[in-house]
Amino acid sequence: MKNVFAVTVGLVVAGLVVFLLYILGPQFFTFPQGANPMDPESIKQNMHLIPKGAMILVIVAHCFGIVGGMIASTAVSENSLIPAYIVSGIIILGTIGGSLAMSHPTWSIISGILSVIAAFFIGRLAAIHKLNEE
């Protein structure tokens, strides 16, 4: 039961990290007029006009979300990396699915997939370190 709670906490933390970084996008990058950064359909229709920096921020958000979620789930679990692996798997699948569903450019899809895989390994090292601290 503790591991189920660990996965839940990890997903909540990952989601919050991703969301907080998502809402920074419009603060730093000018979105096309009429494009609502909080409306997936609007983003999909205006993808060709979205600034590259905003797309890179989305990739970074997913990476930080994976690492944060993995650390949080490991902290709650205290003795297993399995919740961290589940959290990262869900975020990785969500990243891939979202990239394809939102019609991201090819460079964004490829770099997004490669970066979340790299984030998994960084998160894994951080989670192992967390386990060894306790």
mmCIF file of C-alpha atoms in Angstrom:
data_model
loop_
_atom_site.group_PDB
_atom_site.id
_atom_site.type_symbol
_atom_site.label_atom_id
_atom_site.label_comp_id
_atom_site.label_asym_id
_atom_site.label_seq_id
_atom_site.Cartn_x
_atom_site.Cartn_y
_atom_site.Cartn_z
ATOM 1 C CA MET A 1 0.000 0.000 0.000
ATOM 2 C CA LYS A 2 2.902 2.329 0.744
ATOM 3 C CA ASN A 3 4.192 1.927 -2.817
ATOM 4 C CA VAL A 4 0.788 2.851 -4.270
ATOM 5 C CA PHE A 5 0.882 6.017 -2.197
ATOM 6 C CA ALA A 6 4.487 6.605 -3.350
ATOM 7 C CA VAL A 7 3.409 6.403 -6.993
ATOM 8 C CA THR A 8 0.531 8.799 -6.315
ATOM 9 C CA VAL A 9 2.796 11.310 -4.590
ATOM 10 C CA GLY A 10 5.373 10.985 -7.372
ATOM 11 C CA LEU A 11 2.751 11.642 -10.051
ATOM 12 C CA VAL A 12 1.371 14.655 -8.170
ATOM 13 C CA VAL A 13 4.853 16.131 -7.737
ATOM 14 C CA ALA A 14 5.731 15.445 -11.391
ATOM 15 C CA GLY A 15 2.458 17.000 -12.529
ATOM 16 C CA LEU A 16 2.981 20.102 -10.401
ATOM 17 C CA VAL A 17 6.529 20.574 -11.680
ATOM 18 C CA VAL A 18 5.398 20.205 -15.288
ATOM 19 C CA PHE A 19 2.420 22.531 -14.775
ATOM 20 C CA LEU A 20 4.503 25.231 -13.079
ATOM 21 C CA LEU A 21 7.018 25.201 -15.910
ATOM 22 C CA TYR A 22 4.213 25.186 -18.506
ATOM 23 C CA ILE A 23 2.709 28.354 -17.085
ATOM 24 C CA LEU A 24 6.105 30.067 -17.366
ATOM 25 C CA GLY A 25 6.038 29.717 -21.158
ATOM 26 C CA PRO A 26 3.731 32.671 -21.841
ATOM 27 C CA GLN A 27 5.744 34.769 -19.362
ATOM 28 C CA PHE A 28 8.923 34.428 -21.433
ATOM 29 C CA PHE A 29 7.678 33.789 -24.948
ATOM 30 C CA THR A 30 5.160 35.699 -27.005
ATOM 31 C CA PHE A 31 2.458 33.340 -28.156
ATOM 32 C CA PRO A 32 0.638 33.972 -31.418
ATOM 33 C CA GLN A 33 -2.429 36.143 -31.133
ATOM 34 C CA GLY A 34 -5.445 33.956 -30.527
ATOM 35 C CA ALA A 35 -3.401 30.993 -29.240
ATOM 36 C CA ASN A 36 -4.352 30.053 -25.708
ATOM 37 C CA PRO A 37 -1.415 28.265 -24.022
ATOM 38 C CA MET A 38 -3.812 26.503 -21.637
ATOM 39 C CA ASP A 39 -6.070 25.127 -24.389
ATOM 40 C CA PRO A 40 -4.671 21.998 -26.080
ATOM 41 C CA GLU A 41 -6.828 22.456 -29.187
ATOM 42 C CA SER A 42 -5.651 26.042 -29.593
ATOM 43 C CA ILE A 43 -2.026 24.941 -29.254
ATOM 44 C CA LYS A 44 -2.521 22.153 -31.783
ATOM 45 C CA GLN A 45 -4.032 24.546 -34.332
ATOM 46 C CA ASN A 46 -1.258 27.104 -33.830
ATOM 47 C CA MET A 47 1.696 24.722 -33.346
ATOM 48 C CA HIS A 48 3.500 26.110 -36.381
ATOM 49 C CA LEU A 49 3.440 29.577 -34.775
ATOM 50 C CA ILE A 50 4.534 28.597 -31.250
ATOM 51 C CA PRO A 51 8.014 29.945 -30.398
ATOM 52 C CA LYS A 52 10.768 27.319 -30.346
ATOM 53 C CA GLY A 53 11.781 28.477 -26.885
ATOM 54 C CA ALA A 54 8.330 27.624 -25.572
ATOM 55 C CA MET A 55 8.608 24.145 -27.100
ATOM 56 C CA ILE A 56 12.010 23.680 -25.476
ATOM 57 C CA LEU A 57 10.530 24.767 -22.132
ATOM 58 C CA VAL A 58 7.913 22.002 -22.465
ATOM 59 C CA ILE A 59 10.691 19.443 -22.999
ATOM 60 C CA VAL A 60 12.562 20.800 -19.968
ATOM 61 C CA ALA A 61 9.350 20.671 -17.918
ATOM 62 C CA HIS A 62 8.896 16.977 -18.653
ATOM 63 C CA CYS A 63 12.508 16.271 -17.711
ATOM 64 C CA PHE A 64 12.252 18.085 -14.387
ATOM 65 C CA GLY A 65 8.874 16.446 -13.790
ATOM 66 C CA ILE A 66 10.372 12.984 -14.210
ATOM 67 C CA VAL A 67 13.299 13.686 -11.899
ATOM 68 C CA GLY A 68 11.117 15.368 -9.264
ATOM 69 C CA GLY A 69 8.486 12.650 -9.403
ATOM 70 C CA MET A 70 11.071 9.899 -9.111
ATOM 71 C CA ILE A 71 12.724 11.530 -6.099
ATOM 72 C CA ALA A 72 9.377 12.161 -4.394
ATOM 73 C CA SER A 73 8.126 8.615 -4.946
ATOM 74 C CA THR A 74 11.386 7.164 -3.648
ATOM 75 C CA ALA A 75 11.247 9.393 -0.568
ATOM 76 C CA VAL A 76 7.769 8.082 0.236
ATOM 77 C CA SER A 77 8.553 4.451 -0.573
ATOM 78 C CA GLU A 78 11.791 4.507 1.441
ATOM 79 C CA ASN A 79 12.888 1.057 0.232
ATOM 80 C CA SER A 80 12.014 0.537 -3.424
ATOM 81 C CA LEU A 81 12.732 2.079 -6.802
ATOM 82 C CA ILE A 82 9.667 0.474 -8.371
ATOM 83 C CA PRO A 83 7.369 3.458 -7.659
ATOM 84 C CA ALA A 84 9.958 5.759 -9.242
ATOM 85 C CA TYR A 85 10.082 3.543 -12.328
ATOM 86 C CA ILE A 86 6.292 3.552 -12.587
ATOM 87 C CA VAL A 87 6.145 7.353 -12.271
ATOM 88 C CA SER A 88 8.825 7.847 -14.912
ATOM 89 C CA GLY A 89 7.158 5.358 -17.243
ATOM 90 C CA ILE A 90 3.843 7.163 -17.019
ATOM 91 C CA ILE A 91 5.434 10.561 -17.653
ATOM 92 C CA ILE A 92 7.518 9.213 -20.560
ATOM 93 C CA LEU A 93 4.460 7.639 -22.184
ATOM 94 C CA GLY A 94 2.496 10.833 -21.607
ATOM 95 C CA THR A 95 5.255 12.904 -23.163
ATOM 96 C CA ILE A 96 5.406 10.724 -26.254
ATOM 97 C CA GLY A 97 1.625 10.559 -26.570
ATOM 98 C CA GLY A 98 1.221 14.292 -26.050
ATOM 99 C CA SER A 99 3.897 15.118 -28.609
ATOM 100 C CA LEU A 100 2.219 12.967 -31.218
ATOM 101 C CA ALA A 101 -1.308 14.108 -30.363
ATOM 102 C CA MET A 102 -0.357 17.791 -30.470
ATOM 103 C CA SER A 103 1.401 17.468 -33.836
ATOM 104 C CA HIS A 104 4.748 18.703 -32.568
ATOM 105 C CA PRO A 105 7.477 19.214 -35.150
ATOM 106 C CA THR A 106 9.759 16.228 -35.727
ATOM 107 C CA TRP A 107 12.755 17.879 -34.026
ATOM 108 C CA SER A 108 10.636 18.452 -30.918
ATOM 109 C CA ILE A 109 9.359 14.867 -30.801
ATOM 110 C CA ILE A 110 12.833 13.362 -31.193
ATOM 111 C CA SER A 111 14.520 15.689 -28.718
ATOM 112 C CA GLY A 112 11.622 15.275 -26.287
ATOM 113 C CA ILE A 113 11.862 11.486 -26.356
ATOM 114 C CA LEU A 114 15.642 11.498 -25.990
ATOM 115 C CA SER A 115 15.545 14.030 -23.173
ATOM 116 C CA VAL A 116 12.922 12.201 -21.097
ATOM 117 C CA ILE A 117 14.927 8.984 -21.448
ATOM 118 C CA ALA A 118 17.997 10.897 -20.228
ATOM 119 C CA ALA A 119 15.869 12.354 -17.404
ATOM 120 C CA PHE A 120 14.909 8.814 -16.404
ATOM 121 C CA PHE A 121 18.569 7.921 -15.889
ATOM 122 C CA ILE A 122 19.236 11.147 -13.976
ATOM 123 C CA GLY A 123 16.142 10.529 -11.857
ATOM 124 C CA ARG A 124 17.236 6.941 -11.288
ATOM 125 C CA LEU A 125 20.614 8.102 -9.971
ATOM 126 C CA ALA A 126 18.905 10.664 -7.733
ATOM 127 C CA ALA A 127 16.436 8.044 -6.469
ATOM 128 C CA ILE A 128 19.242 5.576 -5.716
ATOM 129 C CA HIS A 129 21.076 8.334 -3.859
ATOM 130 C CA LYS A 130 17.873 9.063 -1.909
ATOM 131 C CA LEU A 131 17.541 5.390 -0.954
ATOM 132 C CA ASN A 132 21.143 5.260 0.229
ATOM 133 C CA GLU A 133 20.605 8.331 2.431
ATOM 134 C CA GLU A 134 17.881 6.623 4.440
#
